Amino acid sequence: MKKTLLILATLLSFSLPLSTVKAADYAYFGFEPAIITNYVAVKKKLGYVRLTVELMIEDSANYETVEHHAPLLRDAIIAIIGQQPEAKVKSINGRHEIQRLCEEKVKNLLTQETGQPLIKKLLFTQWLDN
């Protein structure tokens, strides 16, 4: 028991005072309307996917900046999805890879335009394909 209290007291002495802990200030931007685009399906036919995309913005003060660049970001997401093969679009792992590619592209575009990536995460909140 003494050992446990000593360890606990040691750990507490290294923790930050509550006054220095700051809550995260995130905002979410959703592309409206949902993104609907084609992808290359088997035997040269086209398939389509409908998805909703949310951007997790690191500071709510940057919401309007992200909103201003939304057409550029939407175009980049559509371009990435349109280049994907059917197998990737229809698999869970493929969707995660597409999401990662879109997130990297959006962060790069925002960095080019504003000097900072501004977003923490890009999320696919709905995904329907045929």
mmCIF file of C-alpha atoms in Angstrom:
data_model
loop_
_atom_site.group_PDB
_atom_site.id
_atom_site.type_symbol
_atom_site.label_atom_id
_atom_site.label_comp_id
_atom_site.label_asym_id
_atom_site.label_seq_id
_atom_site.Cartn_x
_atom_site.Cartn_y
_atom_site.Cartn_z
ATOM 1 C CA MET A 1 0.000 0.000 0.000
ATOM 2 C CA LYS A 2 2.812 2.432 0.848
ATOM 3 C CA LYS A 3 4.498 1.623 -2.451
ATOM 4 C CA THR A 4 1.291 2.372 -4.391
ATOM 5 C CA LEU A 5 0.829 5.709 -2.596
ATOM 6 C CA LEU A 6 4.447 6.656 -3.244
ATOM 7 C CA ILE A 7 4.079 5.899 -6.973
ATOM 8 C CA LEU A 8 0.804 7.821 -7.117
ATOM 9 C CA ALA A 9 2.321 10.823 -5.329
ATOM 10 C CA THR A 10 5.293 10.765 -7.711
ATOM 11 C CA LEU A 11 3.049 10.664 -10.762
ATOM 12 C CA LEU A 12 0.881 13.489 -9.467
ATOM 13 C CA SER A 13 3.893 15.676 -8.858
ATOM 14 C CA PHE A 14 4.784 15.492 -12.560
ATOM 15 C CA SER A 15 1.294 16.253 -13.848
ATOM 16 C CA LEU A 16 0.345 19.700 -15.119
ATOM 17 C CA PRO A 17 -1.777 21.997 -12.978
ATOM 18 C CA LEU A 18 -5.391 22.037 -14.132
ATOM 19 C CA SER A 19 -5.141 25.695 -15.095
ATOM 20 C CA THR A 20 -2.652 24.858 -17.888
ATOM 21 C CA VAL A 21 -4.800 22.154 -19.507
ATOM 22 C CA LYS A 22 -6.665 23.573 -22.515
ATOM 23 C CA ALA A 23 -9.620 21.906 -24.180
ATOM 24 C CA ALA A 24 -9.291 21.300 -27.902
ATOM 25 C CA ASP A 25 -11.074 23.849 -30.085
ATOM 26 C CA TYR A 26 -12.224 21.852 -33.094
ATOM 27 C CA ALA A 27 -14.841 22.630 -35.715
ATOM 28 C CA TYR A 28 -16.265 20.393 -38.437
ATOM 29 C CA PHE A 29 -16.876 21.400 -42.028
ATOM 30 C CA GLY A 30 -19.114 19.169 -44.150
ATOM 31 C CA PHE A 31 -19.223 19.342 -47.931
ATOM 32 C CA GLU A 32 -22.770 20.049 -49.111
ATOM 33 C CA PRO A 33 -24.252 18.522 -51.154
ATOM 34 C CA ALA A 34 -22.819 15.018 -50.864
ATOM 35 C CA ILE A 35 -20.074 14.157 -53.337
ATOM 36 C CA ILE A 36 -21.232 11.939 -56.198
ATOM 37 C CA THR A 37 -18.651 10.870 -58.747
ATOM 38 C CA ASN A 38 -17.658 8.057 -61.094
ATOM 39 C CA TYR A 39 -14.818 5.577 -60.852
ATOM 40 C CA VAL A 40 -13.470 3.081 -63.371
ATOM 41 C CA ALA A 41 -15.255 -0.247 -63.029
ATOM 42 C CA VAL A 42 -14.452 -3.612 -64.572
ATOM 43 C CA LYS A 43 -14.691 -3.921 -68.379
ATOM 44 C CA LYS A 44 -14.470 -0.146 -68.930
ATOM 45 C CA LYS A 45 -17.930 0.544 -67.529
ATOM 46 C CA LEU A 46 -18.381 3.328 -65.006
ATOM 47 C CA GLY A 47 -19.412 2.857 -61.424
ATOM 48 C CA TYR A 48 -20.374 5.628 -59.079
ATOM 49 C CA VAL A 49 -19.904 6.448 -55.450
ATOM 50 C CA ARG A 50 -21.825 8.828 -53.211
ATOM 51 C CA LEU A 51 -20.081 9.983 -50.059
ATOM 52 C CA THR A 52 -20.233 12.618 -47.402
ATOM 53 C CA VAL A 53 -16.973 14.158 -46.264
ATOM 54 C CA GLU A 54 -16.271 16.040 -43.035
ATOM 55 C CA LEU A 55 -13.120 18.000 -42.273
ATOM 56 C CA MET A 56 -12.007 18.228 -38.649
ATOM 57 C CA ILE A 57 -10.574 21.754 -38.379
ATOM 58 C CA GLU A 58 -7.922 22.240 -35.701
ATOM 59 C CA ASP A 59 -9.054 25.724 -34.666
ATOM 60 C CA SER A 60 -12.644 26.867 -35.058
ATOM 61 C CA ALA A 61 -11.320 30.308 -36.059
ATOM 62 C CA ASN A 62 -10.148 28.695 -39.341
ATOM 63 C CA TYR A 63 -13.645 27.532 -40.332
ATOM 64 C CA GLU A 64 -14.270 30.401 -42.757
ATOM 65 C CA THR A 65 -10.868 29.915 -44.389
ATOM 66 C CA VAL A 66 -11.587 26.231 -45.001
ATOM 67 C CA GLU A 67 -15.068 27.096 -46.256
ATOM 68 C CA HIS A 68 -13.540 29.617 -48.690
ATOM 69 C CA HIS A 69 -11.306 26.892 -50.160
ATOM 70 C CA ALA A 70 -14.064 24.239 -50.250
ATOM 71 C CA PRO A 71 -14.476 24.225 -54.080
ATOM 72 C CA LEU A 72 -10.748 23.536 -54.545
ATOM 73 C CA LEU A 73 -10.787 20.804 -51.891
ATOM 74 C CA ARG A 74 -13.957 19.210 -53.273
ATOM 75 C CA ASP A 75 -12.423 19.087 -56.758
ATOM 76 C CA ALA A 76 -9.292 17.380 -55.400
ATOM 77 C CA ILE A 77 -11.351 14.736 -53.568
ATOM 78 C CA ILE A 78 -13.421 14.036 -56.693
ATOM 79 C CA ALA A 79 -10.255 13.737 -58.814
ATOM 80 C CA ILE A 80 -8.689 11.217 -56.416
ATOM 81 C CA ILE A 81 -11.810 9.051 -56.225
ATOM 82 C CA GLY A 82 -12.268 9.149 -60.004
ATOM 83 C CA GLN A 83 -8.803 7.602 -60.490
ATOM 84 C CA GLN A 84 -9.422 4.621 -58.202
ATOM 85 C CA PRO A 85 -10.078 1.093 -59.485
ATOM 86 C CA GLU A 86 -13.299 -0.695 -58.576
ATOM 87 C CA ALA A 87 -11.550 -3.190 -56.280
ATOM 88 C CA LYS A 88 -10.194 -0.379 -54.109
ATOM 89 C CA VAL A 89 -13.527 1.498 -54.015
ATOM 90 C CA LYS A 90 -15.416 -1.614 -52.924
ATOM 91 C CA SER A 91 -13.022 -2.807 -50.205
ATOM 92 C CA ILE A 92 -12.781 -1.493 -46.657
ATOM 93 C CA ASN A 93 -8.976 -1.295 -46.781
ATOM 94 C CA GLY A 94 -9.184 0.441 -50.153
ATOM 95 C CA ARG A 95 -11.553 3.039 -48.739
ATOM 96 C CA HIS A 96 -9.145 3.722 -45.885
ATOM 97 C CA GLU A 97 -6.349 4.208 -48.425
ATOM 98 C CA ILE A 98 -8.545 6.570 -50.476
ATOM 99 C CA GLN A 99 -9.395 8.504 -47.312
ATOM 100 C CA ARG A 100 -5.688 8.804 -46.464
ATOM 101 C CA LEU A 101 -4.892 10.035 -49.998
ATOM 102 C CA CYS A 102 -7.684 12.617 -49.819
ATOM 103 C CA GLU A 103 -6.545 13.810 -46.393
ATOM 104 C CA GLU A 104 -2.952 14.251 -47.572
ATOM 105 C CA LYS A 105 -4.078 16.134 -50.674
ATOM 106 C CA VAL A 106 -6.397 18.447 -48.726
ATOM 107 C CA LYS A 107 -3.678 19.210 -46.176
ATOM 108 C CA ASN A 108 -1.187 19.919 -48.969
ATOM 109 C CA LEU A 109 -3.611 22.224 -50.792
ATOM 110 C CA LEU A 110 -4.469 24.131 -47.626
ATOM 111 C CA THR A 111 -0.768 24.478 -46.817
ATOM 112 C CA GLN A 112 -0.100 25.871 -50.317
ATOM 113 C CA GLU A 113 -3.014 28.307 -50.034
ATOM 114 C CA THR A 114 -2.723 29.398 -46.385
ATOM 115 C CA GLY A 115 0.703 28.299 -45.139
ATOM 116 C CA GLN A 116 -0.842 25.771 -42.712
ATOM 117 C CA PRO A 117 -2.708 22.453 -43.143
ATOM 118 C CA LEU A 118 -5.585 23.783 -40.925
ATOM 119 C CA ILE A 119 -7.271 20.362 -40.626
ATOM 120 C CA LYS A 120 -6.531 17.521 -38.278
ATOM 121 C CA LYS A 121 -8.537 14.799 -40.025
ATOM 122 C CA LEU A 122 -10.627 14.109 -43.113
ATOM 123 C CA LEU A 123 -13.524 11.737 -42.448
ATOM 124 C CA PHE A 124 -15.790 9.799 -44.788
ATOM 125 C CA THR A 125 -19.042 9.758 -42.834
ATOM 126 C CA GLN A 126 -21.101 7.968 -45.463
ATOM 127 C CA TRP A 127 -20.061 5.822 -48.430
ATOM 128 C CA LEU A 128 -22.429 4.255 -50.959
ATOM 129 C CA ASP A 129 -21.194 2.624 -54.151
ATOM 130 C CA ASN A 130 -22.640 0.501 -56.919
#
